[in-house]
Tab-separated table of C-alpha atoms and ligand atoms in Angstrom:
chain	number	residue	atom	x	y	z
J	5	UNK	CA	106.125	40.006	-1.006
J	6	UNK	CA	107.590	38.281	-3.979
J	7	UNK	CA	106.764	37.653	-7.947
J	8	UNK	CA	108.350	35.867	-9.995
J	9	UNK	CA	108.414	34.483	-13.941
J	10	UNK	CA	108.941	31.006	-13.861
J	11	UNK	CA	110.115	28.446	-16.459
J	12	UNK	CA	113.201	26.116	-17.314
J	13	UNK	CA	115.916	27.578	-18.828
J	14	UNK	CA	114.998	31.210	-17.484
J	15	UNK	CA	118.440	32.308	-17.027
J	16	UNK	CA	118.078	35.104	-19.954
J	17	UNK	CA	114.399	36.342	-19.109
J	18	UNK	CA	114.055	39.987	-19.645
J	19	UNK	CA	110.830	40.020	-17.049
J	20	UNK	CA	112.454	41.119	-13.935
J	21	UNK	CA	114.628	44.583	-15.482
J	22	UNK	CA	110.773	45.438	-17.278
J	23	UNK	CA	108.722	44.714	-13.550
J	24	UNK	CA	111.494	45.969	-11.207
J	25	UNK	CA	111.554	49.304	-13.624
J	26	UNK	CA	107.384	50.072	-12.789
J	27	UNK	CA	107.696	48.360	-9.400
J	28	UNK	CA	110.383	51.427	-8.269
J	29	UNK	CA	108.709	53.757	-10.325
J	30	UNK	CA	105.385	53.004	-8.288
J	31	UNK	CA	106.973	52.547	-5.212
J	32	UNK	CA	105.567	49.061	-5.148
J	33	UNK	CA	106.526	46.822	-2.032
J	34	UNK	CA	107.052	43.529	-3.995
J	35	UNK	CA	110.276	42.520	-5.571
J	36	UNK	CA	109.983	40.708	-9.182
J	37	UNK	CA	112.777	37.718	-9.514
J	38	UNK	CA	113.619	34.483	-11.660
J	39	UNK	CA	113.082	31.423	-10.558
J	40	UNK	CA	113.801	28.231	-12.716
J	41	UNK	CA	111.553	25.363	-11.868
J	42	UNK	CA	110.529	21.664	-12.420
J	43	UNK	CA	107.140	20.276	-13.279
J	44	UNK	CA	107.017	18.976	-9.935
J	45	UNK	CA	107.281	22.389	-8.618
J	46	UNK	CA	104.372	24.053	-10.074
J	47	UNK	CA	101.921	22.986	-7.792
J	48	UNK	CA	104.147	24.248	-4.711
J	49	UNK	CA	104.229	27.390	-6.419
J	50	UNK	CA	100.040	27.507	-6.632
J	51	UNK	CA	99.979	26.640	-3.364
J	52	UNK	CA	102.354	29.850	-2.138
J	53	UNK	CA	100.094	31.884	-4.425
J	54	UNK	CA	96.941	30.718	-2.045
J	55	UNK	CA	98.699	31.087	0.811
J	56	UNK	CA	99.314	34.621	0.205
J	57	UNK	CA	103.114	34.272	0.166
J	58	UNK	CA	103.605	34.799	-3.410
J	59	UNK	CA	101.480	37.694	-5.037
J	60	UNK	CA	102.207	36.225	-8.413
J	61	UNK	CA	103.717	34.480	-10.977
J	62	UNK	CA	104.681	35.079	-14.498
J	63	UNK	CA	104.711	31.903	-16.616
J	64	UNK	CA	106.819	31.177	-19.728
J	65	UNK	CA	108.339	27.865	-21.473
J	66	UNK	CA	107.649	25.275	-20.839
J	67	UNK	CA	105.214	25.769	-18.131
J	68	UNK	CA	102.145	27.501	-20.297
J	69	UNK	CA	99.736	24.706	-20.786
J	70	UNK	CA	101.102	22.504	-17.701
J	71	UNK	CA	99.982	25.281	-15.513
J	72	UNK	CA	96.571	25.180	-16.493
J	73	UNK	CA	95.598	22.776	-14.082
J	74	UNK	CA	96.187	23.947	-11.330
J	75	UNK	CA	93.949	27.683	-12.020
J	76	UNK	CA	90.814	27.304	-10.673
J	77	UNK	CA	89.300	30.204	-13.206
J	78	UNK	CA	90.945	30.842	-16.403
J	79	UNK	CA	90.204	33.975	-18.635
J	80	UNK	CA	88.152	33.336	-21.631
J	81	UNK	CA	91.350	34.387	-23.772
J	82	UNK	CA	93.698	31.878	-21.385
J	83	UNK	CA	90.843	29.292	-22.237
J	84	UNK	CA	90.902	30.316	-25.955
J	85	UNK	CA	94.634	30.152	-26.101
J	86	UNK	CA	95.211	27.069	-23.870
J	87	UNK	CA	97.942	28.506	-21.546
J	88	UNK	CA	98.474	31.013	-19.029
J	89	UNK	CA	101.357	32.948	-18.441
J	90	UNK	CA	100.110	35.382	-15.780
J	91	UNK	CA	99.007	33.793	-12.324
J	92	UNK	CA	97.080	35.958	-9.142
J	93	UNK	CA	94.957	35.536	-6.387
J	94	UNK	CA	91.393	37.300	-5.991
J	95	UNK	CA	88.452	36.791	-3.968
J	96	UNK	CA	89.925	33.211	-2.642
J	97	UNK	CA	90.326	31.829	-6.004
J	98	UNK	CA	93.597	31.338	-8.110
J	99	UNK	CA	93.144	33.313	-11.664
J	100	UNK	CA	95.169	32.500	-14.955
J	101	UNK	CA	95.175	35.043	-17.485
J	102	UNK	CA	97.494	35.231	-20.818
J	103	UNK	CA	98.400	38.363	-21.905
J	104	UNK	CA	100.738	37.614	-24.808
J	105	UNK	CA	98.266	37.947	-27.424
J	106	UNK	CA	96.772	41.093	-26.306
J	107	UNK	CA	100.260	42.377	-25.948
J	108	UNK	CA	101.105	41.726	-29.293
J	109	UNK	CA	98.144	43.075	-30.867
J	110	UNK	CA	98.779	46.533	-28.626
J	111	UNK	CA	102.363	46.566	-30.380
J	112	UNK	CA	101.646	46.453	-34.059
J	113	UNK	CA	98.630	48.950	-33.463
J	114	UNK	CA	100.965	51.502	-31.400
J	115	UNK	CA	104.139	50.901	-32.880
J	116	UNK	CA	102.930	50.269	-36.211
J	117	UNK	CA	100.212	52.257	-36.675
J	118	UNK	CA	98.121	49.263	-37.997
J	119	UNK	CA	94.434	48.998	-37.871
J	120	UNK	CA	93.468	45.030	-37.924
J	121	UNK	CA	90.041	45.298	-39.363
J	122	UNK	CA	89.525	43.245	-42.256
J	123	UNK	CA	93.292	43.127	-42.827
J	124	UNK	CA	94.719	39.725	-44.297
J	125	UNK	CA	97.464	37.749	-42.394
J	126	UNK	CA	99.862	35.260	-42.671
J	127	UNK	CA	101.034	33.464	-39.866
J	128	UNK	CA	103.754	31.380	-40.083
J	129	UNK	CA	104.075	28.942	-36.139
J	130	UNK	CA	101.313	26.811	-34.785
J	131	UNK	CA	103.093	26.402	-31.305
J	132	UNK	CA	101.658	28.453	-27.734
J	133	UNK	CA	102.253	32.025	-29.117
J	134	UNK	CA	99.955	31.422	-32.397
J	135	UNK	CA	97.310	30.302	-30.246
J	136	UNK	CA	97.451	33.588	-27.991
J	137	UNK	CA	97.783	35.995	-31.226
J	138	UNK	CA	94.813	34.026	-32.902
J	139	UNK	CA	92.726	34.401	-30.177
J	140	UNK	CA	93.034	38.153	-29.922
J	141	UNK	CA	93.047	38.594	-33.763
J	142	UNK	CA	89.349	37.122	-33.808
J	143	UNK	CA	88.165	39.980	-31.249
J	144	UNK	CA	89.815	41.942	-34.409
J	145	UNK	CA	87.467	41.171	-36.752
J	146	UNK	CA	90.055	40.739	-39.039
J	147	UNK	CA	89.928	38.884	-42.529
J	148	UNK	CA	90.968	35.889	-43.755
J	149	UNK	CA	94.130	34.123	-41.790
J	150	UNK	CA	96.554	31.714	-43.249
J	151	UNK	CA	98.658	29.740	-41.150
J	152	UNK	CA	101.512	27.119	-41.894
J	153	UNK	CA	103.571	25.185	-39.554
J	154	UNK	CA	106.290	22.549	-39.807
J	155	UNK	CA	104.325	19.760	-38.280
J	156	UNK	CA	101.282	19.364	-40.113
J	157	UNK	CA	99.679	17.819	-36.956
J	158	UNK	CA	100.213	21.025	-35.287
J	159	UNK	CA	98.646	22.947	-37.432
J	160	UNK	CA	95.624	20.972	-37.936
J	161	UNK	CA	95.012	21.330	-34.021
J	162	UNK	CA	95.475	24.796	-34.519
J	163	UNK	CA	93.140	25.233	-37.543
J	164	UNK	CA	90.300	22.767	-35.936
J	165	UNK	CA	90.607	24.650	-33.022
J	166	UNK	CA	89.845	28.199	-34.229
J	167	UNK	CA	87.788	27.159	-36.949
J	168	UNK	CA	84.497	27.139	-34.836
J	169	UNK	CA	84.997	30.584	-34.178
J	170	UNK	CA	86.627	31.520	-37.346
J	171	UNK	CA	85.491	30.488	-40.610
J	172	UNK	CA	87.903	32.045	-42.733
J	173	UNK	CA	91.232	30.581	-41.181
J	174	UNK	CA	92.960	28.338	-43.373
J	175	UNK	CA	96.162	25.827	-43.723
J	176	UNK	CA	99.051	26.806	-45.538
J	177	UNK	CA	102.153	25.090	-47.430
J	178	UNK	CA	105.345	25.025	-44.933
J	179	UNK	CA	107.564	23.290	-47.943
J	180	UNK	CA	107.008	26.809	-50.173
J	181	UNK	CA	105.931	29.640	-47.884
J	182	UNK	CA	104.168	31.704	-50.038
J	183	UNK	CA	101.618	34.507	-48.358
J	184	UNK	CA	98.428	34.876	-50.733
J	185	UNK	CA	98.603	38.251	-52.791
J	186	UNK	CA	98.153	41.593	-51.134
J	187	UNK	CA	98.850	40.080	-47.406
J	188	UNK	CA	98.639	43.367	-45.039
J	189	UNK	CA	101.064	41.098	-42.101
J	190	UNK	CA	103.510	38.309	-41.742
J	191	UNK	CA	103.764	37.397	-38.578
J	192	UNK	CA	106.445	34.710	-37.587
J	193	UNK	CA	105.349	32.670	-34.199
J	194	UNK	CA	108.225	30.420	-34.125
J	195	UNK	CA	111.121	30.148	-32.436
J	196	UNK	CA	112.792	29.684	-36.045
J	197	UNK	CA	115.588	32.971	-36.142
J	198	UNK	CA	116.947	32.905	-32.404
J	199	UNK	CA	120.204	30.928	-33.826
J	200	UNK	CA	122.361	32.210	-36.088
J	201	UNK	CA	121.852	31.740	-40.117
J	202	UNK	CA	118.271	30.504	-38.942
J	203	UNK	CA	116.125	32.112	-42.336
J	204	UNK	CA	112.687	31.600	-42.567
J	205	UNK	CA	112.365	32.360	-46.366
J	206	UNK	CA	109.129	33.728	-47.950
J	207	UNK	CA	108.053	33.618	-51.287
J	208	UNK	CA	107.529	37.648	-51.638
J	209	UNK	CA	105.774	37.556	-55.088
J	210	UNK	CA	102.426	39.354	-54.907
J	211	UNK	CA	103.703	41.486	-51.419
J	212	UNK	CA	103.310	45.078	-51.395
J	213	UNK	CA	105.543	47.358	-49.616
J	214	UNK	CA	103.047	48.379	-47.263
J	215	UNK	CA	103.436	44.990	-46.245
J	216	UNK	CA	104.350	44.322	-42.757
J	217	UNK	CA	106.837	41.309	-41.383
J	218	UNK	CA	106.415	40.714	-37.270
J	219	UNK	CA	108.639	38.587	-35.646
J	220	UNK	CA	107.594	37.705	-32.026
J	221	UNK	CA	111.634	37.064	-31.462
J	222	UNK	CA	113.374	39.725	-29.486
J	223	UNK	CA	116.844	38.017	-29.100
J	224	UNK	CA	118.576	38.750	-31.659
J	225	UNK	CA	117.053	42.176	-31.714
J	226	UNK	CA	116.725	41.336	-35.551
J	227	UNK	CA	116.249	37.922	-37.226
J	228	UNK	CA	117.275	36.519	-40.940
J	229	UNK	CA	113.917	37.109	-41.286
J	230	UNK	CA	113.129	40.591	-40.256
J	231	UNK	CA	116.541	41.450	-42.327
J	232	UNK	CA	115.305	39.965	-45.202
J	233	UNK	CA	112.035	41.463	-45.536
J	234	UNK	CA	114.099	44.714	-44.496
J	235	UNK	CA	116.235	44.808	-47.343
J	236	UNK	CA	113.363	44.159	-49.548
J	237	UNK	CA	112.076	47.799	-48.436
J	238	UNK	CA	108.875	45.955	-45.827
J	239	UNK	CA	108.652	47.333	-42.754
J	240	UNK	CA	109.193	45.389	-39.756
J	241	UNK	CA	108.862	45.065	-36.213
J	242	UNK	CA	110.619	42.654	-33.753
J	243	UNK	CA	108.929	41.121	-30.470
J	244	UNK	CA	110.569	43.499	-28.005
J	245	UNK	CA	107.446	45.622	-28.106
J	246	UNK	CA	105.019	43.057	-27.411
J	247	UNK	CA	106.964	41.580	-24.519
J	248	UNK	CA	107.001	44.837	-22.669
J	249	UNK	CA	102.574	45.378	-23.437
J	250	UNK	CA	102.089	41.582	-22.348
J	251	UNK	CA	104.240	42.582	-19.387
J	252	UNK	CA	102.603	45.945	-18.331
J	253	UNK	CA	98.316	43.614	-18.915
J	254	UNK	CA	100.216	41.271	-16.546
J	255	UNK	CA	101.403	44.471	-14.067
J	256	UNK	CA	97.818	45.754	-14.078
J	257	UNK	CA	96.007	42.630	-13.760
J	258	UNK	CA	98.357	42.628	-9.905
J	259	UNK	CA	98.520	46.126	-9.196
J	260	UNK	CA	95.185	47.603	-11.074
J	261	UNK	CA	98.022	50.159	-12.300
J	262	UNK	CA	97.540	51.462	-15.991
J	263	UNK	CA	100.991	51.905	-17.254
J	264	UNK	CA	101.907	55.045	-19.259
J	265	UNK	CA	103.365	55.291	-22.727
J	266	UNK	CA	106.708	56.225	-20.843
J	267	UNK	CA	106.396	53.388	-18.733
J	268	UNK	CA	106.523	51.240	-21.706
J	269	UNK	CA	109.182	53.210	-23.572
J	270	UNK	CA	111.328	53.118	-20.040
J	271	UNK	CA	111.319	49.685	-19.985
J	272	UNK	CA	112.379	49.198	-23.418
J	273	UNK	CA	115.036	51.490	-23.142
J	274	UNK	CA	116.237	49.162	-19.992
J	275	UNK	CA	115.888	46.134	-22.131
J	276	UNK	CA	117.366	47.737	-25.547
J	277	UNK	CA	120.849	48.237	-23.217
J	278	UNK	CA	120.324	44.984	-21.633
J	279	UNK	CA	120.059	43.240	-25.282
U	137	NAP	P1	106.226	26.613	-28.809
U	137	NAP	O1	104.863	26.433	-28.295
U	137	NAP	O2	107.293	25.682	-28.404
U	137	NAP	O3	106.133	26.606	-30.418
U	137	NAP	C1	107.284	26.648	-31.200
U	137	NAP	C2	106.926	26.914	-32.655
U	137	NAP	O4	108.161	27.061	-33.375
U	137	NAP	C3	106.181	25.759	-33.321
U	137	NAP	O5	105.347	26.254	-34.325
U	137	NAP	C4	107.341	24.943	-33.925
U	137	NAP	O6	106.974	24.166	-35.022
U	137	NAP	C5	108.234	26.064	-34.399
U	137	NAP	N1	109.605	25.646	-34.581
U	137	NAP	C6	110.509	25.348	-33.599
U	137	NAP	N2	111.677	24.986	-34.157
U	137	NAP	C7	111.512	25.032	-35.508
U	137	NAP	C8	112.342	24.764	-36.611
U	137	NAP	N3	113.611	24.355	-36.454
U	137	NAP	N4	111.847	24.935	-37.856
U	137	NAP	C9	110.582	25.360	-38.026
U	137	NAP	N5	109.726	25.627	-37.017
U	137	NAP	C10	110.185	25.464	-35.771
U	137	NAP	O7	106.785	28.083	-28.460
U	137	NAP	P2	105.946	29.442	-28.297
U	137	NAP	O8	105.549	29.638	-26.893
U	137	NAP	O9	104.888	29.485	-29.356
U	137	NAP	O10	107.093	30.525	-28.585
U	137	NAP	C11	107.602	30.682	-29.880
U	137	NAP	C12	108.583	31.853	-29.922
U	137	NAP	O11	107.914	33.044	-29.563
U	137	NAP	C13	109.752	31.725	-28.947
U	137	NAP	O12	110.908	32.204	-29.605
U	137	NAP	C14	109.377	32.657	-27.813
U	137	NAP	O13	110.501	33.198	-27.152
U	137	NAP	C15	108.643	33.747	-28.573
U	137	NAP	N6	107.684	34.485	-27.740
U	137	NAP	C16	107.833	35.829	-27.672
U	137	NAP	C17	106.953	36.554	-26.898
U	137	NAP	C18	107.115	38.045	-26.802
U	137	NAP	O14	106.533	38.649	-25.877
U	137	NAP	N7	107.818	38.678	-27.696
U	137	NAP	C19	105.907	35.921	-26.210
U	137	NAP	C20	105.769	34.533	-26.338
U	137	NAP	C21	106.673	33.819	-27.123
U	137	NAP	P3	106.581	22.596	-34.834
U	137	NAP	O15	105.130	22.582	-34.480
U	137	NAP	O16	106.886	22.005	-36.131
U	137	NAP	O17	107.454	22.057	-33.713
């Protein structure tokens, strides 16, 4: 039996070295490959799922929302987030799950030490990834949220969105990104900092240097961003971490295995060399 993590380009997907590394630890009979796809294809793919021939798939860009019709039940966090990137079959029914948010929440808490209550946060992306962090952050209880986003359309979908469920969730200028005063995280959705000289600049006045700055970017292993903030003496914390937590919800919602803290410090040690 196969998995794979489809998606168009997914040439430098670092899914297969993190599943393969559990799947032979667990002695798992499944192999976990690649497999770049069309739009066309997606409903071929669904179909292998039903038919038992696929276990699963992994789902990344740009297949997230596209693949939503095809799941007959989505999670309520898939549904809050409006994309799936894990796919299974249970009970004769094809289930869509997202795991991304949950992942990254598991990786600041862990890695960082950081307790989400009532904490204020800056979010800086209004694209797939904000929508799964922002709908784990609410489970959070956390305080007030400020997002901004290059197209102002964008973000008002976002905002509108969450709005019902959040009160305190509010828009944000993208022309001078300035976090309000005493902002506990910066978290940067975007796929702003994977080229070279790509700087997402902050206004820092008011920052503490408990402050911490997230980017959900894990190639490079550090960003203009993350340097930045860095140098300035913030602590920070690229997306390598939350990959490999979204990737071991995704392992257990197939397997019903709870991976280990070594599990997930294996894989990243696969990945680091890989990087
Ligand atoms: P997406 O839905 O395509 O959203 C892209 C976001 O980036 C949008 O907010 C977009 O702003 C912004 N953006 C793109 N180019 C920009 C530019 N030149 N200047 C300013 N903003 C720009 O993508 P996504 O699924 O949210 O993924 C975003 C990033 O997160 C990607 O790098 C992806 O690899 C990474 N990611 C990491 C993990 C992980 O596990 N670590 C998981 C998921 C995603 P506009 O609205 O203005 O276009």
């Amino acid at each position: 039996m196969k998995l794979f993590v489809i998606g168009k380009p997914i040439k430098h997907s670092l899914s297969p070295l993190i599943h393969n590394c559990w799947i032979k630890k667990y002695n798992i009979d499944v192999k976990y490959e690649k497999k770049e796809i069309d739009l066309l294809h997606l409903e071929k793919i669904i179909s292998e799922i039903r038919h038992e021939k696929i276990k699963g798939v992994n789902v990344t860009l740009p297949y997230k929302k596209s693949i939503t019709r095809f799941i007959d039940e989505m999670s309520q966090t898939a549904k809050d987030s409006e994309a799936v990137n894990t796919v299974f079959f249970k009970e004769n029914k094809i289930y869509g799950d997202n795991t991304d948010g949950k992942g990254f929440i598991e990786s600041i808490e862990k890695e960082m030490k950081f307790d989400f209550e009532k904490k204020k946060i800056f979010i800086i992306g209004a694209g797939g990834a904000a929508y799964g962090i922002l709908s784990q952050l609410n489970k959070k209880k956390v305080g007030p949220v400020f997002v901004a986003n290059r197209t102002k359309e964008k973000l008002n979908n976002l905002v509108n969105h969450f709005k019902s469920k959040k009160s305190d969730i509010f828009q944000s200028n993208w022309s001078a990104l300035k976090p309000p005063d005493d902002t506990d995280i910066i978290i940067n959705t975007t796929s702003f900092g994977m080229k070279k000289g790509e700087l997402i600049e902050i206004n820092y006045k008011g920052l503490t240097n408990s402050t911490i700055f997230a980017d959900i970017i894990y190639k490079p292993k550090e960003t203009e961003f993350l340097k930045f903030a860095r140098l300035q003496g913030f602590k920070t914390i690229n997306g390598l971490d939350m990959l490999i937590r979204q990737a071991a919800i995704s392992f257990n919602l197939w397997f019903g295995i709870s991976l280990t803290e070594q599990d997930i410090k294996n894989a990243k040690d696969i990945c680091d060399k890989a990087c």
